[in-house]
Amino acid sequence: MKLFYEPNNAYFGDCMPFYHDDTFYVFHQRDARNPRPFEPFEWSLATTKDFVHYEDKGVAIPKEGDDSPEQYIFAGSVFEGNHKFHAIYTAYNRDFAAQGKDAQVLMSAESDDLLNWKKTGKFVLPAPEGYDGNDWRDPFILWEEESQQYIMILGARKLKGKQMRTGRTVWFTSKDLSEWHFEGDFWAPETFTMHEMPDLFKMGDWWYLLTTEYSERSKTIYRMSRSLKGPWIAPADDAFDGRAYYAARSCSDGKHRYLFGWAATKTDNQDMNSWDWAGTFVCHEIYQRPDGTLGVKLPDSMLSAYEPDTEVMKGPATLETVDSQANLHITETPEDFYKVEMDFQISENTRMFGIRLFEDPETGDSYKYEVNLAENRIYFDRTPNQPWYRYFDKGLERPIHLEAGRKYHARLIVDDSIVIMYIDGVSLIARMHAKAGCDLSAYVIDGSLKIENITIAKSLRLSLIHISEPTRRTPIS
């Protein structure tokens, strides 16, 4: 049983979501890792109405041969204009740079139904002078009502000698989708080596600019502004998740906005190894806080797919300690699929608290989500961490600010090797490949933790989530 989508015999890569007629069209790349990771790939398509049931539509925009600029179909954007659907995508050839050619250029395709695409052969947009033609990718297009024009943003690098941190988001404008005018840098913080998968949307009075960077923390971040002209403000928590969630783009159905990213796999499915490119599609729902910052949660349609919750314990439980650790065994859980909900409160001067999952009751060996209140952060790791270290956890942490005496809700999702913790709009995804047991426990260190309303759901309402076989179509080249 699985909640999160993963294509048959492949891993889910960068995603180009589009919403039309009550359906999300989830265009994405697939890495078969056969015979090795990151061999040439194209755009595939899966559709969904609820992020629970998916229909695999197979290849949408095909790759070409090794001599073509379209050896790979890298990321881009799908949008509607002039009574057609359009895709502007990145064509990439891994051999061109060594031949003195630009490895990445923008190209386009059109469709009448979002299923059958024809490459136009007309639109080829290379990097302008002064920008790196080997890092020129991931265009995103939107129609901007106020200026009555299309805006296209994409990730780029400025050529500045040997300097590395020259990544930026650049922009073009167009009135008719035929002529595109280069407007220069849209956001150039001189902080990252490259900007990937940029996204731009307005919610209320705020504009939000998303990008994924891989030179510092390797995750999707955002900036906010009252104007498209900036300045682009960094909130205190400028991310949506940790290192294991990458290349996220957003899409709205007109009522809600969702984040489409992938939970990275670990190399060889080993806890000690680092993260791979591609993995499993995980959808977060974005919501706006009163101060304009953004939080995420599990989409309601996914939440309602679980069987009814079962109460785990009657009444509240309080853990108290002055200078040690107090523990509470909550329940035994299934090995690979469940959802646990609980409310909790902390007291003044509490130092740390957490949840241990897949714990061996004899040894205490487990995974843990731990909140360090002195450092205002939540992180994921193995415990005990002996011999140090037992889990490669770099980047598996988020800032979190919790107030004493206030009631919070925690939601823990386990789906095979994927685990997600949601608390107060903060999400943290990780992977687990060496589960020692099946116990779930809570603990507090130096302080007080009250937990109540603990429930568990161990399956989905349907006995099987059906993912159809790919539709066999021959895309029009």
Short mmCIF file of C-alpha atoms in Angstrom, two decimals:
data_model
loop_
_atom_site.label_atom_id
_atom_site.label_comp_id
_atom_site.label_asym_id
_atom_site.label_seq_id
_atom_site.Cartn_x
_atom_site.Cartn_y
_atom_site.Cartn_z
CA MET A 1 0.00 0.00 0.00
CA LYS A 2 1.35 3.42 -0.95
CA LEU A 3 0.00 6.93 -0.57
CA PHE A 4 2.67 8.85 -2.47
CA TYR A 5 3.05 8.44 -6.22
CA GLU A 6 6.00 6.72 -7.84
CA PRO A 7 5.96 5.61 -11.51
CA ASN A 8 6.30 1.94 -12.34
CA ASN A 9 9.95 0.93 -12.74
CA ALA A 10 11.23 4.51 -12.46
CA TYR A 11 11.79 7.36 -10.03
CA PHE A 12 9.93 10.67 -10.12
CA GLY A 13 12.02 13.71 -11.11
CA ASP A 14 11.36 17.41 -11.69
CA CYS A 15 7.69 18.24 -12.11
CA MET A 16 5.77 20.71 -14.28
CA PRO A 17 2.20 20.74 -12.86
CA PHE A 18 -0.81 22.21 -14.68
CA TYR A 19 -4.48 22.33 -13.65
CA HIS A 20 -7.33 22.06 -16.16
CA ASP A 21 -10.97 20.86 -15.95
CA ASP A 22 -10.79 19.53 -12.38
CA THR A 23 -7.61 17.58 -13.12
CA PHE A 24 -3.97 18.08 -12.26
CA TYR A 25 -1.68 17.22 -15.16
CA VAL A 26 1.54 16.17 -13.49
CA PHE A 27 4.20 16.41 -16.20
CA HIS A 28 7.48 15.05 -14.89
CA GLN A 29 10.78 13.37 -15.67
CA ARG A 30 11.45 9.72 -14.91
CA ASP A 31 14.80 8.21 -14.03
CA ALA A 32 14.84 4.46 -14.66
CA ARG A 33 18.43 4.25 -13.30
CA ASN A 34 19.06 1.63 -15.92
CA PRO A 35 21.89 0.92 -16.38
CA ARG A 36 22.85 3.89 -14.19
CA PRO A 37 21.23 7.02 -12.73
CA PHE A 38 20.48 10.11 -14.83
CA GLU A 39 20.55 8.60 -18.29
CA PRO A 40 18.62 10.55 -20.99
CA PHE A 41 14.98 11.09 -20.06
CA GLU A 42 11.91 12.91 -21.38
CA TRP A 43 8.64 14.31 -20.09
CA SER A 44 6.06 11.80 -18.92
CA LEU A 45 2.57 12.53 -17.67
CA ALA A 46 0.34 11.31 -14.86
CA THR A 47 -3.05 12.83 -14.06
CA THR A 48 -4.87 13.03 -10.74
CA LYS A 49 -7.88 14.71 -9.22
CA ASP A 50 -7.09 14.03 -5.57
CA PHE A 51 -3.35 13.13 -5.19
CA VAL A 52 -4.43 9.61 -4.27
CA HIS A 53 -5.52 8.05 -7.58
CA TYR A 54 -3.31 8.49 -10.64
CA GLU A 55 -3.58 7.61 -14.30
CA ASP A 56 -0.29 7.11 -16.09
CA LYS A 57 -0.41 8.65 -19.57
CA GLY A 58 3.11 7.62 -20.58
CA VAL A 59 5.49 9.82 -22.59
CA ALA A 60 4.30 13.36 -23.26
CA ILE A 61 7.31 15.07 -24.89
CA PRO A 62 9.97 12.62 -26.13
CA LYS A 63 13.71 12.95 -26.04
CA GLU A 64 15.78 12.69 -29.23
CA GLY A 65 19.07 11.03 -30.15
CA ASP A 66 22.57 11.67 -28.82
CA ASP A 67 23.35 14.17 -31.61
CA SER A 68 20.27 16.29 -30.90
CA PRO A 69 20.01 19.27 -28.55
CA GLU A 70 17.08 17.29 -27.09
CA GLN A 71 19.11 14.35 -25.84
CA TYR A 72 17.34 15.09 -22.55
CA ILE A 73 14.08 16.99 -22.00
CA PHE A 74 14.86 19.01 -18.91
CA ALA A 75 12.29 20.99 -16.93
CA GLY A 76 10.05 23.76 -18.19
CA SER A 77 6.50 25.02 -17.90
CA VAL A 78 3.02 24.22 -19.25
CA PHE A 79 0.53 27.03 -19.76
CA GLU A 80 -2.46 28.08 -21.87
CA GLY A 81 -2.49 30.93 -24.39
CA ASN A 82 -3.84 31.83 -27.82
CA HIS A 83 -6.39 28.99 -27.60
CA LYS A 84 -3.70 26.34 -27.23
CA PHE A 85 -1.66 24.64 -24.55
CA HIS A 86 2.04 25.38 -24.65
CA ALA A 87 5.14 23.79 -23.15
CA ILE A 88 8.42 25.66 -23.05
CA TYR A 89 11.13 23.28 -21.93
CA THR A 90 14.88 22.95 -21.63
CA ALA A 91 16.65 20.88 -24.27
CA TYR A 92 19.91 19.48 -22.91
CA ASN A 93 22.76 17.54 -24.46
CA ARG A 94 25.43 16.37 -22.04
CA ASP A 95 28.05 16.14 -24.82
CA PHE A 96 27.67 19.63 -26.29
CA ALA A 97 29.73 21.56 -23.73
CA ALA A 98 32.85 19.56 -24.59
CA GLN A 99 32.19 20.36 -28.25
CA GLY A 100 32.04 24.09 -27.58
CA LYS A 101 28.25 24.28 -27.99
CA ASP A 102 25.62 25.49 -25.53
CA ALA A 103 24.45 22.43 -23.63
CA GLN A 104 21.07 23.96 -22.75
CA VAL A 105 18.56 25.91 -24.87
CA LEU A 106 14.83 26.56 -24.52
CA MET A 107 12.43 24.94 -26.98
CA SER A 108 8.67 24.55 -27.26
CA ALA A 109 5.75 22.25 -28.05
CA GLU A 110 2.00 22.75 -28.48
CA SER A 111 -1.10 20.70 -27.75
CA ASP A 112 -4.87 20.90 -28.12
CA ASP A 113 -5.64 18.42 -25.33
CA LEU A 114 -2.59 18.28 -22.98
CA LEU A 115 -2.07 14.65 -24.00
CA ASN A 116 -0.72 14.83 -27.55
CA TRP A 117 2.13 17.27 -28.07
CA LYS A 118 3.83 18.53 -31.23
CA LYS A 119 7.22 20.18 -31.09
CA THR A 120 7.04 23.50 -32.91
CA GLY A 121 10.59 23.60 -34.21
CA LYS A 122 10.25 27.39 -34.27
CA PHE A 123 11.17 28.48 -30.77
CA VAL A 124 14.84 28.19 -29.84
CA LEU A 125 16.07 30.50 -27.11
CA PRO A 126 19.75 30.25 -26.15
CA ALA A 127 21.47 32.13 -23.33
CA PRO A 128 22.32 35.74 -24.25
CA GLU A 129 25.85 37.05 -24.20
CA GLY A 130 27.36 37.14 -20.71
CA TYR A 131 25.29 34.19 -19.45
CA ASP A 132 26.35 30.56 -19.26
CA GLY A 133 24.82 28.44 -22.02
CA ASN A 134 25.49 25.33 -19.96
CA ASP A 135 23.27 26.54 -17.10
CA TRP A 136 20.16 28.01 -18.75
CA ARG A 137 17.09 26.06 -17.74
CA ASP A 138 13.75 25.41 -16.08
CA PRO A 139 11.58 28.21 -17.53
CA PHE A 140 8.31 29.14 -15.81
CA ILE A 141 5.62 31.19 -17.59
CA LEU A 142 2.63 33.09 -16.23
CA TRP A 143 0.18 35.70 -17.51
CA GLU A 144 0.42 38.91 -15.49
CA GLU A 145 -2.90 40.76 -15.49
CA GLU A 146 -1.70 44.20 -14.43
CA SER A 147 0.86 44.55 -17.23
CA GLN A 148 -1.16 42.43 -19.69
CA GLN A 149 1.81 40.34 -20.73
CA TYR A 150 3.40 36.95 -20.29
CA ILE A 151 6.36 36.74 -17.94
CA MET A 152 8.92 33.97 -18.26
CA ILE A 153 11.50 33.42 -15.54
CA LEU A 154 14.28 30.82 -15.60
CA GLY A 155 17.46 29.81 -13.83
CA ALA A 156 20.76 31.12 -15.17
CA ARG A 157 24.39 31.83 -14.33
CA LYS A 158 26.34 34.98 -15.12
CA LEU A 159 29.81 34.45 -16.58
CA LYS A 160 32.20 36.20 -14.19
CA GLY A 161 35.62 34.64 -14.63
CA LYS A 162 36.15 31.88 -12.11
CA GLN A 163 33.47 33.07 -9.68
CA MET A 164 31.03 30.30 -8.78
CA ARG A 165 28.17 31.94 -6.85
CA THR A 166 26.69 33.73 -9.87
CA GLY A 167 23.33 31.93 -10.03
CA ARG A 168 20.30 34.12 -10.69
CA THR A 169 16.75 34.18 -11.95
CA VAL A 170 16.36 36.07 -15.24
CA TRP A 171 13.19 37.12 -17.04
CA PHE A 172 11.59 37.69 -20.43
CA THR A 173 8.29 39.33 -21.37
CA SER A 174 5.93 38.78 -24.31
CA LYS A 175 2.59 40.14 -25.43
CA ASP A 176 1.84 37.42 -27.98
CA LEU A 177 4.05 34.38 -27.22
CA SER A 178 5.86 34.97 -30.51
CA GLU A 179 8.34 37.68 -29.55
CA TRP A 180 10.13 37.41 -26.22
CA HIS A 181 12.07 40.38 -24.84
CA PHE A 182 14.97 39.79 -22.47
CA GLU A 183 14.57 41.99 -19.37
CA GLY A 184 17.76 40.95 -17.57
CA ASP A 185 18.07 39.79 -13.98
CA PHE A 186 14.85 39.25 -12.02
CA TRP A 187 16.56 38.21 -8.78
CA ALA A 188 20.34 38.02 -8.51
CA PRO A 189 21.37 37.52 -4.88
CA GLU A 190 24.94 36.37 -5.71
CA THR A 191 24.44 33.62 -3.12
CA PHE A 192 24.05 30.34 -5.03
CA THR A 193 25.86 28.70 -7.92
CA MET A 194 22.57 28.15 -9.75
CA HIS A 195 18.82 28.70 -9.45
CA GLU A 196 16.70 25.70 -10.43
CA MET A 197 12.95 25.28 -10.93
CA PRO A 198 11.91 28.92 -10.34
CA ASP A 199 8.23 29.61 -9.72
CA LEU A 200 6.23 32.82 -9.28
CA PHE A 201 2.72 33.35 -7.93
CA LYS A 202 0.56 35.84 -6.07
CA MET A 203 -1.45 35.05 -2.95
CA GLY A 204 -3.39 37.90 -1.40
CA ASP A 205 -1.22 41.02 -1.41
CA TRP A 206 2.06 39.13 -1.68
CA TRP A 207 4.10 37.85 -4.59
CA TYR A 208 6.15 34.72 -3.92
CA LEU A 209 9.30 33.73 -5.81
CA LEU A 210 10.48 30.14 -5.42
CA THR A 211 13.79 28.64 -6.43
CA THR A 212 15.71 25.47 -5.68
CA GLU A 213 19.40 25.85 -4.96
CA TYR A 214 21.96 23.10 -4.69
CA SER A 215 25.14 24.87 -3.61
CA GLU A 216 24.29 25.70 0.01
CA ARG A 217 21.40 23.75 1.55
CA SER A 218 20.11 22.00 -1.60
CA LYS A 219 16.40 22.63 -1.18
CA THR A 220 13.47 24.73 -2.36
CA ILE A 221 13.32 28.20 -0.82
CA TYR A 222 11.13 31.26 -1.33
CA ARG A 223 11.19 35.02 -1.18
CA MET A 224 8.25 37.42 -0.83
CA SER A 225 7.47 40.91 -2.06
CA ARG A 226 4.56 43.33 -2.39
CA SER A 227 5.71 44.06 -5.94
CA LEU A 228 7.11 42.12 -8.90
CA LYS A 229 9.90 44.68 -8.88
CA GLY A 230 11.01 43.58 -5.41
CA PRO A 231 12.72 43.85 -3.06
CA TRP A 232 12.49 40.09 -2.43
CA ILE A 233 12.38 39.53 1.33
CA ALA A 234 13.65 36.36 2.99
CA PRO A 235 11.38 35.22 5.85
CA ALA A 236 12.99 33.76 8.95
CA ASP A 237 12.06 30.28 7.70
CA ASP A 238 12.48 30.55 3.93
CA ALA A 239 11.92 26.89 3.02
CA PHE A 240 9.06 24.40 2.79
CA ASP A 241 10.89 21.25 3.89
CA GLY A 242 14.38 19.87 4.39
CA ARG A 243 17.12 18.44 2.17
CA ALA A 244 15.11 15.32 1.25
CA TYR A 245 12.46 17.41 -0.59
CA TYR A 246 13.67 18.95 -3.83
CA ALA A 247 12.77 20.89 -6.99
CA ALA A 248 9.28 21.86 -5.87
CA ARG A 249 6.92 23.82 -8.13
CA SER A 250 3.46 25.06 -7.18
CA CYS A 251 0.08 24.87 -8.88
CA SER A 252 -3.40 26.10 -7.92
CA ASP A 253 -6.87 24.76 -8.63
CA GLY A 254 -8.30 28.24 -8.04
CA LYS A 255 -9.03 27.57 -4.37
CA HIS A 256 -5.91 25.92 -2.99
CA ARG A 257 -2.24 26.00 -3.95
CA TYR A 258 -0.18 22.84 -3.86
CA LEU A 259 3.54 22.15 -3.91
CA PHE A 260 4.82 19.45 -6.29
CA GLY A 261 8.24 18.13 -5.31
CA TRP A 262 10.03 14.84 -4.89
CA ALA A 263 11.28 12.99 -1.83
CA ALA A 264 14.80 11.91 -2.73
CA THR A 265 15.89 8.33 -2.35
CA LYS A 266 19.11 7.40 -0.58
CA THR A 267 21.82 5.74 -2.65
CA ASP A 268 21.45 1.94 -2.49
CA ASN A 269 18.67 2.42 0.08
CA GLN A 270 21.22 2.83 2.86
CA ASP A 271 20.77 5.18 5.83
CA MET A 272 24.44 6.16 5.77
CA ASN A 273 24.39 7.22 2.12
CA SER A 274 23.59 10.59 0.61
CA TRP A 275 20.63 11.63 -1.52
CA ASP A 276 19.96 10.65 -5.13
CA TRP A 277 18.42 12.72 -7.89
CA ALA A 278 14.70 11.83 -8.15
CA GLY A 279 12.52 9.69 -5.93
CA THR A 280 8.83 9.79 -4.98
CA PHE A 281 6.27 12.53 -5.67
CA VAL A 282 5.12 14.21 -2.47
CA CYS A 283 2.47 16.92 -2.51
CA HIS A 284 2.17 19.57 0.20
CA GLU A 285 -0.66 22.08 0.38
CA ILE A 286 0.59 25.66 0.85
CA TYR A 287 -1.25 28.06 3.12
CA GLN A 288 -0.61 31.68 3.99
CA ARG A 289 -0.15 32.83 7.57
CA PRO A 290 -1.44 36.25 8.73
CA ASP A 291 2.05 37.77 8.39
CA GLY A 292 2.33 36.60 4.78
CA THR A 293 4.77 33.76 5.41
CA LEU A 294 3.91 30.33 4.06
CA GLY A 295 3.27 27.03 5.80
CA VAL A 296 2.45 23.58 4.44
CA LYS A 297 0.19 20.70 5.38
CA LEU A 298 -1.01 17.39 4.00
CA PRO A 299 -3.72 18.05 1.36
CA ASP A 300 -7.25 17.40 2.62
CA SER A 301 -7.94 14.91 -0.18
CA MET A 302 -5.01 12.78 0.97
CA LEU A 303 -5.99 13.08 4.61
CA SER A 304 -9.52 11.89 3.87
CA ALA A 305 -8.16 8.83 2.04
CA TYR A 306 -7.14 7.22 5.35
CA GLU A 307 -9.42 4.86 7.23
CA PRO A 308 -11.11 6.41 10.30
CA ASP A 309 -8.68 7.17 13.11
CA THR A 310 -8.57 4.86 16.10
CA GLU A 311 -7.97 6.27 19.58
CA VAL A 312 -4.66 5.07 21.02
CA MET A 313 -4.96 6.11 24.66
CA LYS A 314 -7.67 7.49 26.90
CA GLY A 315 -7.14 10.98 28.27
CA PRO A 316 -3.97 13.09 28.32
CA ALA A 317 -0.53 11.98 29.44
CA THR A 318 2.04 14.31 30.99
CA LEU A 319 5.77 13.68 31.06
CA GLU A 320 7.73 15.73 33.62
CA THR A 321 11.39 15.85 34.54
CA VAL A 322 13.82 18.38 35.94
CA ASP A 323 17.23 17.16 34.81
CA SER A 324 16.71 13.90 32.92
CA GLN A 325 14.61 12.20 30.25
CA ALA A 326 11.05 10.98 30.78
CA ASN A 327 9.55 8.48 28.31
CA LEU A 328 6.11 7.23 27.29
CA HIS A 329 5.39 4.19 25.14
CA ILE A 330 2.48 5.18 22.90
CA THR A 331 1.69 2.14 20.74
CA GLU A 332 3.01 -0.52 18.44
CA THR A 333 2.75 0.46 14.78
CA PRO A 334 2.67 -1.37 11.44
CA GLU A 335 6.00 -1.86 9.70
CA ASP A 336 5.50 0.36 6.67
CA PHE A 337 2.26 2.36 6.61
CA TYR A 338 0.41 4.49 9.14
CA LYS A 339 -0.66 7.97 10.21
CA VAL A 340 -0.49 9.19 13.79
CA GLU A 341 -2.11 12.39 15.07
CA MET A 342 -1.67 14.04 18.46
CA ASP A 343 -2.01 17.34 20.30
CA PHE A 344 0.76 18.50 22.61
CA GLN A 345 1.81 21.32 24.94
CA ILE A 346 5.16 22.17 26.48
CA SER A 347 5.96 24.05 29.67
CA GLU A 348 8.29 26.99 30.20
CA ASN A 349 11.99 26.11 30.18
CA THR A 350 11.48 22.71 28.52
CA ARG A 351 14.72 21.93 26.73
CA MET A 352 13.90 19.11 24.30
CA PHE A 353 11.15 16.69 23.37
CA GLY A 354 10.52 14.25 20.58
CA ILE A 355 8.99 11.17 19.02
CA ARG A 356 10.83 7.89 18.58
CA LEU A 357 9.55 5.64 15.82
CA PHE A 358 10.31 2.07 14.78
CA GLU A 359 11.89 1.55 18.17
CA ASP A 360 13.25 -1.77 19.39
CA PRO A 361 11.77 -2.06 22.91
CA GLU A 362 14.75 -4.09 24.16
CA THR A 363 17.57 -1.83 22.98
CA GLY A 364 15.91 1.54 22.38
CA ASP A 365 17.31 1.60 18.85
CA SER A 366 15.04 3.84 16.76
CA TYR A 367 14.61 6.84 14.51
CA LYS A 368 13.57 10.13 16.06
CA TYR A 369 12.10 13.53 15.38
CA GLU A 370 13.49 15.81 18.07
CA VAL A 371 12.65 19.43 18.84
CA ASN A 372 15.41 21.43 20.51
CA LEU A 373 13.59 24.40 22.01
CA ALA A 374 16.77 26.24 22.99
CA GLU A 375 17.91 26.15 19.36
CA ASN A 376 14.41 26.51 17.85
CA ARG A 377 14.83 23.62 15.44
CA ILE A 378 13.40 20.20 14.64
CA TYR A 379 15.60 17.47 13.18
CA PHE A 380 15.56 13.80 12.19
CA ASP A 381 18.19 11.19 13.11
CA ARG A 382 18.90 7.68 14.44
CA THR A 383 19.24 7.09 18.17
CA PRO A 384 21.38 6.13 19.94
CA ASN A 385 23.94 7.55 17.56
CA GLN A 386 26.57 5.01 18.50
CA PRO A 387 29.01 4.35 16.95
CA TRP A 388 28.77 7.88 15.60
CA TYR A 389 27.31 8.31 13.12
CA ARG A 390 24.58 5.90 12.00
CA TYR A 391 22.55 8.08 9.66
CA PHE A 392 23.55 10.68 7.07
CA ASP A 393 21.25 13.46 8.24
CA LYS A 394 22.81 16.59 6.72
CA GLY A 395 20.01 19.01 5.89
CA LEU A 396 17.31 17.10 7.78
CA GLU A 397 16.34 19.96 10.05
CA ARG A 398 13.98 22.94 10.05
CA PRO A 399 13.59 26.03 12.20
CA ILE A 400 10.55 25.87 14.47
CA HIS A 401 9.29 28.27 17.15
CA LEU A 402 6.92 26.87 19.77
CA GLU A 403 5.34 28.73 22.69
CA ALA A 404 4.92 27.30 26.19
CA GLY A 405 1.30 26.62 27.14
CA ARG A 406 -0.04 26.75 23.58
CA LYS A 407 -1.64 23.63 22.15
CA TYR A 408 -0.09 22.33 18.90
CA HIS A 409 -1.01 19.50 16.56
CA ALA A 410 1.50 16.99 15.19
CA ARG A 411 0.86 14.68 12.24
CA LEU A 412 3.25 11.81 11.50
CA ILE A 413 3.01 10.07 8.10
CA VAL A 414 4.81 6.81 7.29
CA ASP A 415 4.66 5.41 3.75
CA ASP A 416 7.18 2.60 3.21
CA SER A 417 10.62 4.24 3.64
CA ILE A 418 9.21 7.79 3.61
CA VAL A 419 8.41 9.57 6.86
CA ILE A 420 6.98 13.09 7.24
CA MET A 421 6.34 15.16 10.34
CA TYR A 422 4.01 18.18 10.18
CA ILE A 423 3.88 20.64 13.10
CA ASP A 424 2.35 24.13 12.81
CA GLY A 425 3.00 24.48 9.08
CA VAL A 426 6.53 23.06 9.29
CA SER A 427 7.22 19.84 7.37
CA LEU A 428 10.26 17.58 7.50
CA ILE A 429 10.66 14.55 5.22
CA ALA A 430 13.19 11.76 5.68
CA ARG A 431 13.86 8.17 4.60
CA MET A 432 14.28 5.06 6.78
CA HIS A 433 15.98 1.86 5.66
CA ALA A 434 16.92 0.04 8.89
CA LYS A 435 13.84 -0.11 11.10
CA ALA A 436 14.80 -1.82 14.34
CA GLY A 437 11.32 -2.43 15.78
CA CYS A 438 7.73 -1.19 15.64
CA ASP A 439 7.25 0.82 18.86
CA LEU A 440 6.24 4.49 18.89
CA SER A 441 7.28 6.54 21.94
CA ALA A 442 7.34 10.14 23.16
CA TYR A 443 9.90 11.72 25.45
CA VAL A 444 10.87 14.99 27.08
CA ILE A 445 14.27 16.15 28.35
CA ASP A 446 14.39 18.72 31.17
CA GLY A 447 10.83 19.98 31.30
CA SER A 448 7.22 18.98 30.76
CA LEU A 449 5.32 17.58 27.78
CA LYS A 450 1.57 16.99 27.73
CA ILE A 451 0.17 14.89 24.89
CA GLU A 452 -3.45 13.99 24.19
CA ASN A 453 -5.94 13.02 21.49
CA ILE A 454 -3.53 10.43 20.08
CA THR A 455 -4.98 8.49 17.16
CA ILE A 456 -3.67 6.11 14.53
CA ALA A 457 -4.84 5.08 11.05
CA LYS A 458 -3.19 1.96 9.64
CA SER A 459 -4.52 1.82 6.10
CA LEU A 460 -6.35 3.73 3.40
CA ARG A 461 -10.09 3.55 2.90
CA LEU A 462 -9.48 1.64 -0.31
CA SER A 463 -7.68 -1.68 -0.05
CA LEU A 464 -5.46 -0.75 -2.98
CA ILE A 465 -4.42 2.52 -4.57
CA HIS A 466 -4.74 1.83 -8.28
CA ILE A 467 -2.12 3.29 -10.59
CA SER A 468 -2.91 2.42 -14.19
CA GLU A 469 -0.43 1.15 -16.74
CA PRO A 470 0.91 3.84 -19.06
CA THR A 471 -1.16 4.70 -22.08
CA ARG A 472 0.79 3.60 -25.14
CA ARG A 473 0.88 6.61 -27.43
CA THR A 474 3.43 7.73 -29.97
CA PRO A 475 4.10 11.45 -29.35
CA ILE A 476 4.28 13.62 -32.45
CA SER A 477 7.84 14.82 -33.00
#
